[in-house]
């Protein structure tokens, strides 16, 4: 798709990628609808919870060291800064770095919504620069400033000559998308528009888009085997480092949902190859990913030597643990970048996924292709494997758990994990994005599953003392009972 960096706005995933938040069916139907373009969203008559795209966008930008976000919003919207400040400061300290990144709210009130506050915004931008001297300033809109039409674009353009650092507008109106992952694209668009410069040459660097870089030492060591260094995006990166990512040999990502916009944009605008494969989780994912990197940077022999050496160490150990995992039944509830990838890994370990929930679904990525993880599952998983798109609808997760009574529930969101435990099910919170990365991570993950399934006293004790709000009537419902707009495939309705 063509990327337009002359405009500070980026289309939400619903219109750009045809993404949806409501679906119930099976793998075969979802893949079929994805390939022929007939996928349609189902609406709920009741919605329990969701998240705001601004949290994803601004948290990504806050990971950059020594920048400022001027959030043109009511003070309540800026509460994301409290948790981000602690987390990002600790992560910077872990690699002996410091960060001075801040969020400054304009504290919009009722008077501002009537008469406007663009002059107040101008004064706060000046105060922010004079106080913190950031390396870049991101001027972000919100639902309120978006509704009243505050022109952050013209103001940012006007101020570019006034300050010696980039002043970049960021459109974070939460109402424009139900899919919070649209926030990832908004942050990528801002970085591409305001920070990344045209390349002056090539450097032995691979851009690595991730969330919290917990495997930074391992990945640095891994890439050194192939004569390259990682540039992690965006956590702990500097504005200067980001200005040169157009000079990298390739871009890779720990999560396809997270990286689709930046990877494809860098490839289209600056010719930086984007490695599009299944995620480097599990054995098949890691080897596929490594081989594609080797092909992209001309290091196939080195990659194959590394794979051979690592397989000799870890595969026998993984096969031994698999004997005790084989046949376990699971339910998964995660973001789409992990739901289909972790499903694949569990199947590699001999486990059965009886239902997979994704919080949203992109039926294509920014290159116009179906996500690689789904295509891979189509070839390897049972075609009738049950899937749903549930937008963090916890009551639907509880319904599925009660119906299928799995041995284990996997989630990347702690709230969902707790509720599964309250029902008495063993649950594993797959919090770390690198929890299943590579051979060592896959072995550790398999052992963690074994520990979780063998130690059940906590779930049993908690469940025996909890009264849940879900009635017998609700547990008897199909989860798509309250969704409207039937999907049609091959002349049949779901």
Short mmCIF file of C-alpha atoms in Angstrom, two decimals:
data_model
loop_
_atom_site.label_atom_id
_atom_site.label_comp_id
_atom_site.label_asym_id
_atom_site.label_seq_id
_atom_site.Cartn_x
_atom_site.Cartn_y
_atom_site.Cartn_z
CA UNK A 1 0.00 0.00 0.00
CA UNK A 2 1.22 3.59 -0.56
CA UNK A 3 2.29 5.42 2.60
CA UNK A 4 1.57 9.14 2.81
CA UNK A 5 3.97 10.94 5.14
CA UNK A 6 2.84 14.37 4.02
CA UNK A 7 -0.22 13.88 6.22
CA UNK A 8 0.10 13.35 9.98
CA UNK A 9 -3.02 11.18 10.08
CA UNK A 10 -2.93 7.44 9.47
CA UNK A 11 -6.02 5.39 8.69
CA UNK A 12 -7.31 3.07 11.43
CA UNK A 13 -6.99 -0.66 10.92
CA UNK A 14 -10.70 -1.11 10.24
CA UNK A 15 -10.46 0.93 7.03
CA UNK A 16 -6.81 0.30 6.16
CA UNK A 17 -6.56 -3.43 6.79
CA UNK A 18 -10.18 -4.52 7.04
CA UNK A 19 -9.64 -5.50 10.68
CA UNK A 20 -12.50 -6.79 12.80
CA UNK A 21 -13.35 -7.23 16.49
CA UNK A 22 -16.26 -9.68 16.23
CA UNK A 23 -16.26 -13.21 14.80
CA UNK A 24 -17.06 -16.77 15.85
CA UNK A 25 -16.32 -19.76 13.65
CA UNK A 26 -13.47 -22.03 12.71
CA UNK A 27 -10.04 -21.88 11.12
CA UNK A 28 -11.12 -22.97 7.65
CA UNK A 29 -13.83 -20.33 7.44
CA UNK A 30 -11.63 -17.51 8.73
CA UNK A 31 -8.84 -18.30 6.26
CA UNK A 32 -11.31 -18.64 3.38
CA UNK A 33 -12.93 -15.27 4.15
CA UNK A 34 -9.51 -13.66 4.57
CA UNK A 35 -8.31 -14.80 1.15
CA UNK A 36 -11.43 -13.86 -0.79
CA UNK A 37 -12.08 -10.56 0.99
CA UNK A 38 -15.51 -11.50 2.32
CA UNK A 39 -14.67 -11.15 6.01
CA UNK A 40 -17.21 -8.95 7.81
CA UNK A 41 -17.30 -7.69 11.35
CA UNK A 42 -19.95 -8.85 13.80
CA UNK A 43 -21.33 -6.30 16.24
CA UNK A 44 -22.09 -7.04 19.88
CA UNK A 45 -25.23 -5.82 21.60
CA UNK A 46 -23.18 -5.84 24.82
CA UNK A 47 -19.51 -4.97 25.24
CA UNK A 48 -17.73 -5.53 28.52
CA UNK A 49 -14.31 -3.99 28.08
CA UNK A 50 -11.69 -2.75 25.67
CA UNK A 51 -8.61 -0.51 25.52
CA UNK A 52 -7.75 2.87 24.01
CA UNK A 53 -5.41 3.18 21.05
CA UNK A 54 -3.70 6.21 22.62
CA UNK A 55 -2.20 3.94 25.28
CA UNK A 56 -0.46 1.85 22.61
CA UNK A 57 0.67 4.87 20.59
CA UNK A 58 2.03 7.00 23.40
CA UNK A 59 3.58 4.10 25.33
CA UNK A 60 5.57 3.20 22.23
CA UNK A 61 6.80 6.77 21.82
CA UNK A 62 7.60 7.10 25.52
CA UNK A 63 10.06 4.24 25.14
CA UNK A 64 12.31 6.58 23.15
CA UNK A 65 14.86 8.16 25.47
CA UNK A 66 14.73 11.88 26.25
CA UNK A 67 11.60 12.93 24.37
CA UNK A 68 8.49 14.80 25.48
CA UNK A 69 4.85 14.13 24.71
CA UNK A 70 2.57 17.14 25.03
CA UNK A 71 -0.83 15.50 25.38
CA UNK A 72 -3.60 17.93 24.41
CA UNK A 73 -6.15 16.19 26.59
CA UNK A 74 -7.96 16.22 29.94
CA UNK A 75 -5.72 15.24 32.84
CA UNK A 76 -7.37 11.82 33.18
CA UNK A 77 -6.05 10.75 29.78
CA UNK A 78 -2.49 11.34 30.95
CA UNK A 79 -2.69 8.67 33.65
CA UNK A 80 -0.78 6.38 31.27
CA UNK A 81 2.32 8.37 32.19
CA UNK A 82 2.45 7.11 35.77
CA UNK A 83 2.93 3.43 34.94
CA UNK A 84 5.05 4.15 31.87
CA UNK A 85 7.43 6.38 33.83
CA UNK A 86 8.20 3.65 36.36
CA UNK A 87 8.43 0.82 33.83
CA UNK A 88 10.52 2.65 31.24
CA UNK A 89 12.86 4.08 33.86
CA UNK A 90 13.53 0.62 35.26
CA UNK A 91 14.11 -0.85 31.81
CA UNK A 92 16.57 1.91 30.92
CA UNK A 93 18.46 1.39 34.19
CA UNK A 94 18.79 -2.31 33.44
CA UNK A 95 21.11 -1.50 30.54
CA UNK A 96 22.84 1.32 32.43
CA UNK A 97 20.95 4.07 30.64
CA UNK A 98 18.83 6.96 31.88
CA UNK A 99 15.75 8.46 30.29
CA UNK A 100 14.21 11.89 30.66
CA UNK A 101 11.06 11.21 28.64
CA UNK A 102 7.96 12.91 29.98
CA UNK A 103 4.24 13.34 29.35
CA UNK A 104 2.83 16.84 29.89
CA UNK A 105 -0.95 17.22 29.79
CA UNK A 106 -2.69 20.45 28.79
CA UNK A 107 -5.48 19.57 31.26
CA UNK A 108 -8.39 20.48 29.01
CA UNK A 109 -11.54 21.50 30.89
CA UNK A 110 -15.10 22.54 30.00
CA UNK A 111 -14.05 26.10 29.21
CA UNK A 112 -11.42 24.81 26.76
CA UNK A 113 -13.91 22.59 24.96
CA UNK A 114 -16.13 25.62 24.30
CA UNK A 115 -13.57 28.31 23.47
CA UNK A 116 -10.57 26.25 22.36
CA UNK A 117 -7.10 26.00 23.88
CA UNK A 118 -4.60 26.18 21.03
CA UNK A 119 -2.80 29.16 22.60
CA UNK A 120 -2.54 27.29 25.90
CA UNK A 121 -1.04 24.39 23.96
CA UNK A 122 1.54 26.74 22.42
CA UNK A 123 2.56 28.02 25.89
CA UNK A 124 2.81 24.50 27.32
CA UNK A 125 5.01 23.36 24.42
CA UNK A 126 7.38 26.25 25.22
CA UNK A 127 7.30 25.42 28.93
CA UNK A 128 8.02 21.77 28.18
CA UNK A 129 11.03 22.55 26.01
CA UNK A 130 12.45 25.12 28.44
CA UNK A 131 12.06 22.73 31.36
CA UNK A 132 13.16 19.38 29.94
CA UNK A 133 15.13 20.20 26.75
CA UNK A 134 13.95 17.00 25.01
CA UNK A 135 15.47 15.68 21.80
CA UNK A 136 12.02 15.63 20.15
CA UNK A 137 8.51 16.80 21.04
CA UNK A 138 5.39 14.86 20.05
CA UNK A 139 2.23 16.97 20.15
CA UNK A 140 -0.64 14.55 20.64
CA UNK A 141 -4.35 15.06 20.18
CA UNK A 142 -7.01 13.22 22.18
CA UNK A 143 -10.72 12.54 21.89
CA UNK A 144 -11.58 15.97 23.33
CA UNK A 145 -9.13 18.04 21.28
CA UNK A 146 -10.09 16.02 18.20
CA UNK A 147 -13.81 16.63 18.65
CA UNK A 148 -13.41 20.40 19.06
CA UNK A 149 -11.06 20.55 16.07
CA UNK A 150 -7.82 21.81 17.64
CA UNK A 151 -5.33 22.15 14.77
CA UNK A 152 -2.19 20.50 16.13
CA UNK A 153 -0.82 20.07 12.60
CA UNK A 154 -0.59 23.76 11.75
CA UNK A 155 0.77 24.60 15.19
CA UNK A 156 3.46 21.90 14.94
CA UNK A 157 4.46 23.13 11.49
CA UNK A 158 4.61 26.70 12.74
CA UNK A 159 6.85 25.76 15.68
CA UNK A 160 9.37 23.69 13.73
CA UNK A 161 11.54 26.74 13.07
CA UNK A 162 11.22 27.92 16.66
CA UNK A 163 12.84 24.89 18.30
CA UNK A 164 16.04 23.03 17.38
CA UNK A 165 14.32 19.65 17.78
CA UNK A 166 11.53 17.93 15.80
CA UNK A 167 7.98 18.98 16.72
CA UNK A 168 5.76 16.15 15.51
CA UNK A 169 1.93 15.98 15.53
CA UNK A 170 0.42 12.67 16.64
CA UNK A 171 -3.28 11.97 16.12
CA UNK A 172 -4.42 9.83 19.07
CA UNK A 173 -8.16 10.38 19.03
CA UNK A 174 -9.27 7.18 20.72
CA UNK A 175 -12.72 7.21 19.13
CA UNK A 176 -11.42 6.69 15.61
CA UNK A 177 -10.71 2.97 16.07
CA UNK A 178 -11.97 0.15 18.27
CA UNK A 179 -8.69 -1.62 17.66
CA UNK A 180 -6.06 -0.37 20.06
CA UNK A 181 -3.30 -1.81 17.85
CA UNK A 182 -4.05 1.12 15.52
CA UNK A 183 -2.01 3.03 18.10
CA UNK A 184 1.11 1.11 17.08
CA UNK A 185 0.64 2.38 13.53
CA UNK A 186 0.11 5.95 14.76
CA UNK A 187 3.42 5.94 16.65
CA UNK A 188 5.24 4.39 13.68
CA UNK A 189 3.78 7.00 11.36
CA UNK A 190 4.96 9.81 13.66
CA UNK A 191 8.49 8.40 13.81
CA UNK A 192 8.64 7.91 10.03
CA UNK A 193 7.25 11.38 9.36
CA UNK A 194 9.26 13.37 11.87
CA UNK A 195 12.46 11.53 12.80
CA UNK A 196 13.65 9.02 10.18
CA UNK A 197 15.98 10.55 7.59
CA UNK A 198 16.85 9.33 4.08
CA UNK A 199 19.77 6.87 4.08
CA UNK A 200 23.33 7.93 3.36
CA UNK A 201 24.53 4.34 3.08
CA UNK A 202 24.10 0.91 4.64
CA UNK A 203 25.13 -0.14 8.14
CA UNK A 204 25.49 -3.71 9.58
CA UNK A 205 22.36 -3.23 11.67
CA UNK A 206 18.98 -4.99 11.81
CA UNK A 207 15.97 -3.04 13.07
CA UNK A 208 14.18 -5.11 15.73
CA UNK A 209 10.64 -3.94 16.55
CA UNK A 210 9.57 -5.21 19.95
CA UNK A 211 7.82 -4.15 23.15
CA UNK A 212 10.21 -4.38 26.12
CA UNK A 213 13.46 -5.95 24.78
CA UNK A 214 13.80 -8.39 27.70
CA UNK A 215 15.99 -10.61 25.49
CA UNK A 216 18.34 -7.78 24.50
CA UNK A 217 21.54 -9.60 25.64
CA UNK A 218 20.55 -12.87 23.90
CA UNK A 219 19.58 -11.17 20.65
CA UNK A 220 22.71 -9.03 20.62
CA UNK A 221 24.79 -12.18 21.03
CA UNK A 222 22.74 -14.04 18.40
CA UNK A 223 23.06 -11.31 15.77
CA UNK A 224 26.79 -11.01 16.45
CA UNK A 225 27.12 -14.58 15.11
CA UNK A 226 26.08 -13.17 11.73
CA UNK A 227 28.15 -9.97 11.88
CA UNK A 228 25.28 -7.57 12.60
CA UNK A 229 23.92 -5.60 15.57
CA UNK A 230 20.28 -5.07 16.59
CA UNK A 231 18.64 -1.65 16.77
CA UNK A 232 15.74 -2.12 19.17
CA UNK A 233 12.61 -0.10 18.47
CA UNK A 234 11.57 1.86 20.30
CA UNK A 235 12.49 1.12 23.88
CA UNK A 236 15.77 2.74 24.96
CA UNK A 237 16.49 4.03 21.47
CA UNK A 238 17.50 7.66 20.95
CA UNK A 239 16.21 10.14 18.41
CA UNK A 240 19.62 10.10 16.74
CA UNK A 241 19.56 6.29 16.42
CA UNK A 242 16.04 6.35 15.01
CA UNK A 243 17.03 8.90 12.39
CA UNK A 244 19.31 6.23 10.82
CA UNK A 245 17.00 3.17 10.74
CA UNK A 246 16.57 3.73 6.99
CA UNK A 247 20.21 2.63 6.63
CA UNK A 248 19.69 -0.82 8.20
CA UNK A 249 20.08 -4.11 6.34
CA UNK A 250 16.61 -5.34 7.32
CA UNK A 251 13.69 -4.95 9.72
CA UNK A 252 12.35 -7.80 11.85
CA UNK A 253 9.69 -7.92 14.51
CA UNK A 254 8.75 -10.00 17.54
CA UNK A 255 5.06 -9.59 16.68
CA UNK A 256 3.49 -9.17 13.25
CA UNK A 257 0.67 -7.01 14.64
CA UNK A 258 3.18 -4.63 16.19
CA UNK A 259 5.52 -4.38 13.21
CA UNK A 260 3.39 -4.38 10.07
CA UNK A 261 3.24 -0.60 9.60
CA UNK A 262 6.87 0.28 10.30
CA UNK A 263 8.32 -2.73 8.49
CA UNK A 264 6.33 -2.19 5.34
CA UNK A 265 6.78 1.59 5.42
CA UNK A 266 10.58 1.35 5.70
CA UNK A 267 10.63 -1.14 2.83
CA UNK A 268 8.42 0.96 0.55
CA UNK A 269 9.98 4.36 1.28
CA UNK A 270 13.64 3.46 1.81
CA UNK A 271 14.10 -0.06 0.46
CA UNK A 272 14.88 -1.67 3.83
CA UNK A 273 13.78 -5.33 3.45
CA UNK A 274 11.06 -6.39 5.91
CA UNK A 275 11.41 -10.02 7.03
CA UNK A 276 7.86 -11.39 6.81
CA UNK A 277 7.60 -14.79 8.44
CA UNK A 278 5.84 -16.46 11.31
CA UNK A 279 7.12 -15.10 14.62
CA UNK A 280 10.35 -16.51 16.15
CA UNK A 281 8.40 -18.51 18.74
CA UNK A 282 8.84 -22.26 19.01
CA UNK A 283 11.17 -24.32 16.87
CA UNK A 284 9.45 -23.93 13.50
CA UNK A 285 8.98 -20.19 14.00
CA UNK A 286 12.53 -19.50 15.15
CA UNK A 287 14.16 -21.51 12.38
CA UNK A 288 11.92 -20.05 9.67
CA UNK A 289 12.67 -16.53 10.95
CA UNK A 290 16.43 -17.12 11.20
CA UNK A 291 16.66 -18.61 7.72
CA UNK A 292 14.80 -15.67 6.22
CA UNK A 293 17.16 -13.24 7.96
CA UNK A 294 20.13 -15.23 6.64
CA UNK A 295 18.71 -15.08 3.12
CA UNK A 296 18.05 -11.33 3.41
CA UNK A 297 21.53 -10.35 4.63
CA UNK A 298 23.49 -13.05 2.78
CA UNK A 299 24.42 -15.17 5.81
CA UNK A 300 22.73 -18.49 4.96
CA UNK A 301 25.77 -20.65 5.81
CA UNK A 302 26.28 -19.01 9.19
CA UNK A 303 22.58 -19.41 10.03
CA UNK A 304 22.53 -23.10 9.11
CA UNK A 305 25.64 -23.74 11.21
CA UNK A 306 24.01 -22.01 14.17
CA UNK A 307 20.77 -23.98 13.78
CA UNK A 308 22.60 -27.29 13.58
CA UNK A 309 24.59 -26.54 16.74
CA UNK A 310 21.55 -25.40 18.73
CA UNK A 311 19.33 -28.29 17.65
CA UNK A 312 21.86 -30.78 18.96
CA UNK A 313 21.65 -29.20 22.41
CA UNK A 314 17.95 -28.41 22.80
CA UNK A 315 15.80 -30.67 20.61
CA UNK A 316 16.41 -33.85 22.70
CA UNK A 317 15.46 -31.95 25.87
CA UNK A 318 12.30 -30.50 24.30
CA UNK A 319 11.25 -33.92 23.01
CA UNK A 320 11.59 -35.32 26.52
CA UNK A 321 9.26 -32.70 28.04
CA UNK A 322 6.78 -33.13 25.18
CA UNK A 323 6.08 -36.67 26.36
CA UNK A 324 4.34 -35.27 29.43
CA UNK A 325 2.51 -32.49 27.58
CA UNK A 326 1.07 -34.57 24.76
CA UNK A 327 -2.72 -34.57 24.68
CA UNK A 328 -3.32 -31.63 27.05
CA UNK A 329 -6.31 -29.51 25.97
CA UNK A 330 -5.96 -25.72 25.91
CA UNK A 331 -7.82 -22.45 25.35
CA UNK A 332 -5.92 -19.30 24.30
CA UNK A 333 -6.89 -15.64 24.68
CA UNK A 334 -4.32 -13.10 23.38
CA UNK A 335 -3.74 -10.38 20.86
CA UNK A 336 -3.74 -11.65 17.27
CA UNK A 337 0.03 -11.34 16.96
CA UNK A 338 0.33 -14.07 19.59
CA UNK A 339 -2.91 -16.09 19.52
CA UNK A 340 -2.12 -17.84 16.25
CA UNK A 341 1.60 -18.07 16.97
CA UNK A 342 1.21 -19.61 20.44
CA UNK A 343 -1.44 -21.95 19.02
CA UNK A 344 1.20 -23.20 16.60
CA UNK A 345 3.78 -23.66 19.36
CA UNK A 346 1.36 -25.59 21.56
CA UNK A 347 0.58 -27.89 18.66
CA UNK A 348 4.32 -28.37 18.13
CA UNK A 349 4.49 -29.50 21.77
CA UNK A 350 1.77 -32.09 21.16
CA UNK A 351 -1.06 -30.19 22.84
CA UNK A 352 -4.57 -29.62 21.49
CA UNK A 353 -5.99 -26.10 21.17
CA UNK A 354 -9.76 -26.49 21.51
CA UNK A 355 -10.48 -22.76 21.14
CA UNK A 356 -8.37 -19.72 20.23
CA UNK A 357 -9.58 -16.18 20.97
CA UNK A 358 -7.88 -13.13 19.48
CA UNK A 359 -8.65 -9.61 20.70
CA UNK A 360 -8.90 -8.42 17.11
CA UNK A 361 -8.02 -9.77 13.67
CA UNK A 362 -6.25 -8.14 10.71
CA UNK A 363 -7.35 -10.02 7.63
CA UNK A 364 -4.37 -8.57 5.82
CA UNK A 365 -1.20 -6.68 6.72
CA UNK A 366 0.14 -3.49 5.13
CA UNK A 367 1.64 -5.45 2.24
CA UNK A 368 -1.86 -6.68 1.32
CA UNK A 369 -1.17 -10.29 2.34
CA UNK A 370 -2.90 -12.52 4.91
CA UNK A 371 -0.87 -12.69 8.18
CA UNK A 372 1.76 -15.48 7.84
CA UNK A 373 0.69 -17.12 11.11
CA UNK A 374 -2.81 -17.81 9.83
CA UNK A 375 -1.57 -19.24 6.53
CA UNK A 376 0.80 -21.51 8.47
CA UNK A 377 -2.01 -22.75 10.73
CA UNK A 378 -4.15 -23.51 7.71
CA UNK A 379 -1.52 -26.00 6.57
CA UNK A 380 -0.75 -27.56 9.96
CA UNK A 381 -3.76 -27.26 12.28
CA UNK A 382 -7.17 -28.99 12.20
CA UNK A 383 -9.42 -27.04 9.84
CA UNK A 384 -12.31 -27.21 12.29
CA UNK A 385 -10.31 -25.64 15.16
CA UNK A 386 -12.64 -23.15 16.84
CA UNK A 387 -11.71 -19.47 16.67
CA UNK A 388 -13.30 -16.24 17.78
CA UNK A 389 -12.45 -12.55 17.76
CA UNK A 390 -13.51 -11.22 21.13
CA UNK A 391 -11.99 -7.79 21.85
CA UNK A 392 -11.09 -8.69 25.47
CA UNK A 393 -14.67 -9.75 26.19
CA UNK A 394 -13.96 -11.65 29.38
CA UNK A 395 -17.48 -13.01 29.76
CA UNK A 396 -17.04 -14.84 26.46
CA UNK A 397 -13.76 -16.35 27.64
CA UNK A 398 -15.49 -17.66 30.78
CA UNK A 399 -18.28 -19.18 28.70
CA UNK A 400 -15.78 -21.05 26.52
CA UNK A 401 -13.77 -22.31 29.49
CA UNK A 402 -16.90 -23.63 31.15
CA UNK A 403 -18.00 -25.40 27.98
CA UNK A 404 -14.72 -27.01 26.96
CA UNK A 405 -13.16 -27.49 30.41
CA UNK A 406 -9.54 -27.36 29.18
CA UNK A 407 -6.51 -28.47 31.11
CA UNK A 408 -4.92 -25.06 30.70
CA UNK A 409 -5.74 -21.47 29.72
CA UNK A 410 -3.10 -19.18 28.17
CA UNK A 411 -3.36 -15.39 28.09
CA UNK A 412 -1.21 -12.30 27.56
CA UNK A 413 -3.49 -10.13 29.70
CA UNK A 414 -3.49 -10.67 33.49
CA UNK A 415 -7.15 -9.76 34.05
CA UNK A 416 -8.29 -12.63 31.87
CA UNK A 417 -5.85 -15.03 33.54
CA UNK A 418 -7.20 -14.27 37.01
CA UNK A 419 -10.78 -14.96 36.00
CA UNK A 420 -9.83 -18.34 34.55
CA UNK A 421 -8.16 -19.24 37.85
CA UNK A 422 -11.31 -18.18 39.71
CA UNK A 423 -13.14 -20.83 37.69
CA UNK A 424 -10.60 -23.39 38.85
CA UNK A 425 -8.61 -23.76 35.62
CA UNK A 426 -4.83 -23.80 35.47
CA UNK A 427 -3.75 -20.61 33.72
CA UNK A 428 -0.45 -19.32 32.38
CA UNK A 429 0.18 -15.61 31.85
CA UNK A 430 2.44 -15.32 28.78
CA UNK A 431 3.54 -11.82 29.74
CA UNK A 432 7.05 -11.69 28.31
CA UNK A 433 7.12 -11.36 24.54
CA UNK A 434 10.30 -13.47 24.53
CA UNK A 435 8.92 -16.23 26.76
CA UNK A 436 8.91 -18.68 23.80
CA UNK A 437 11.80 -17.16 21.82
CA UNK A 438 14.24 -19.61 20.23
CA UNK A 439 15.33 -23.03 21.40
CA UNK A 440 16.09 -22.15 25.00
CA UNK A 441 12.84 -20.19 25.35
CA UNK A 442 10.78 -23.04 23.91
CA UNK A 443 12.32 -25.50 26.35
CA UNK A 444 11.73 -23.16 29.29
CA UNK A 445 8.13 -22.56 28.15
CA UNK A 446 7.45 -26.29 27.94
CA UNK A 447 8.81 -26.79 31.46
CA UNK A 448 6.71 -23.87 32.75
CA UNK A 449 3.57 -25.49 31.31
CA UNK A 450 4.48 -28.71 33.08
CA UNK A 451 4.97 -26.91 36.38
CA UNK A 452 1.65 -25.07 35.97
CA UNK A 453 -0.35 -28.21 35.25
CA UNK A 454 1.19 -30.18 38.12
CA UNK A 455 0.71 -27.51 40.80
CA UNK A 456 -3.04 -26.96 41.07
CA UNK A 457 -3.67 -26.17 44.73
CA UNK A 458 -3.92 -22.39 44.24
CA UNK A 459 -6.62 -22.58 41.56
CA UNK A 460 -8.61 -25.17 43.47
CA UNK A 461 -8.49 -23.22 46.74
CA UNK A 462 -9.37 -19.90 45.10
CA UNK A 463 -12.22 -21.36 43.03
CA UNK A 464 -13.75 -23.00 46.11
CA UNK A 465 -13.97 -19.61 47.85
CA UNK A 466 -15.20 -17.46 44.95
CA UNK A 467 -18.76 -16.83 43.81
CA UNK A 468 -18.72 -15.87 40.13
CA UNK A 469 -21.25 -13.47 38.56
CA UNK A 470 -21.99 -15.80 35.64
CA UNK A 471 -25.32 -17.64 35.75
CA UNK A 472 -26.24 -21.09 34.52
CA UNK A 473 -28.26 -19.35 31.78
CA UNK A 474 -25.16 -17.56 30.50
CA UNK A 475 -23.04 -20.69 30.48
CA UNK A 476 -25.66 -22.35 28.25
CA UNK A 477 -25.40 -19.64 25.55
CA UNK A 478 -23.29 -19.86 22.42
CA UNK A 479 -20.77 -17.03 22.45
CA UNK A 480 -22.04 -15.64 19.14
CA UNK A 481 -25.65 -15.43 20.34
CA UNK A 482 -25.37 -11.69 20.91
CA UNK A 483 -23.47 -10.90 17.71
CA UNK A 484 -25.27 -9.58 14.66
CA UNK A 485 -24.44 -9.51 10.93
CA UNK A 486 -23.95 -13.11 9.83
CA UNK A 487 -20.97 -13.92 7.67
CA UNK A 488 -21.55 -15.87 4.49
CA UNK A 489 -19.09 -18.32 3.02
CA UNK A 490 -19.79 -20.74 0.15
CA UNK A 491 -23.47 -19.89 0.50
CA UNK A 492 -23.72 -20.86 4.16
CA UNK A 493 -24.14 -18.68 7.24
CA UNK A 494 -22.11 -18.80 10.44
#
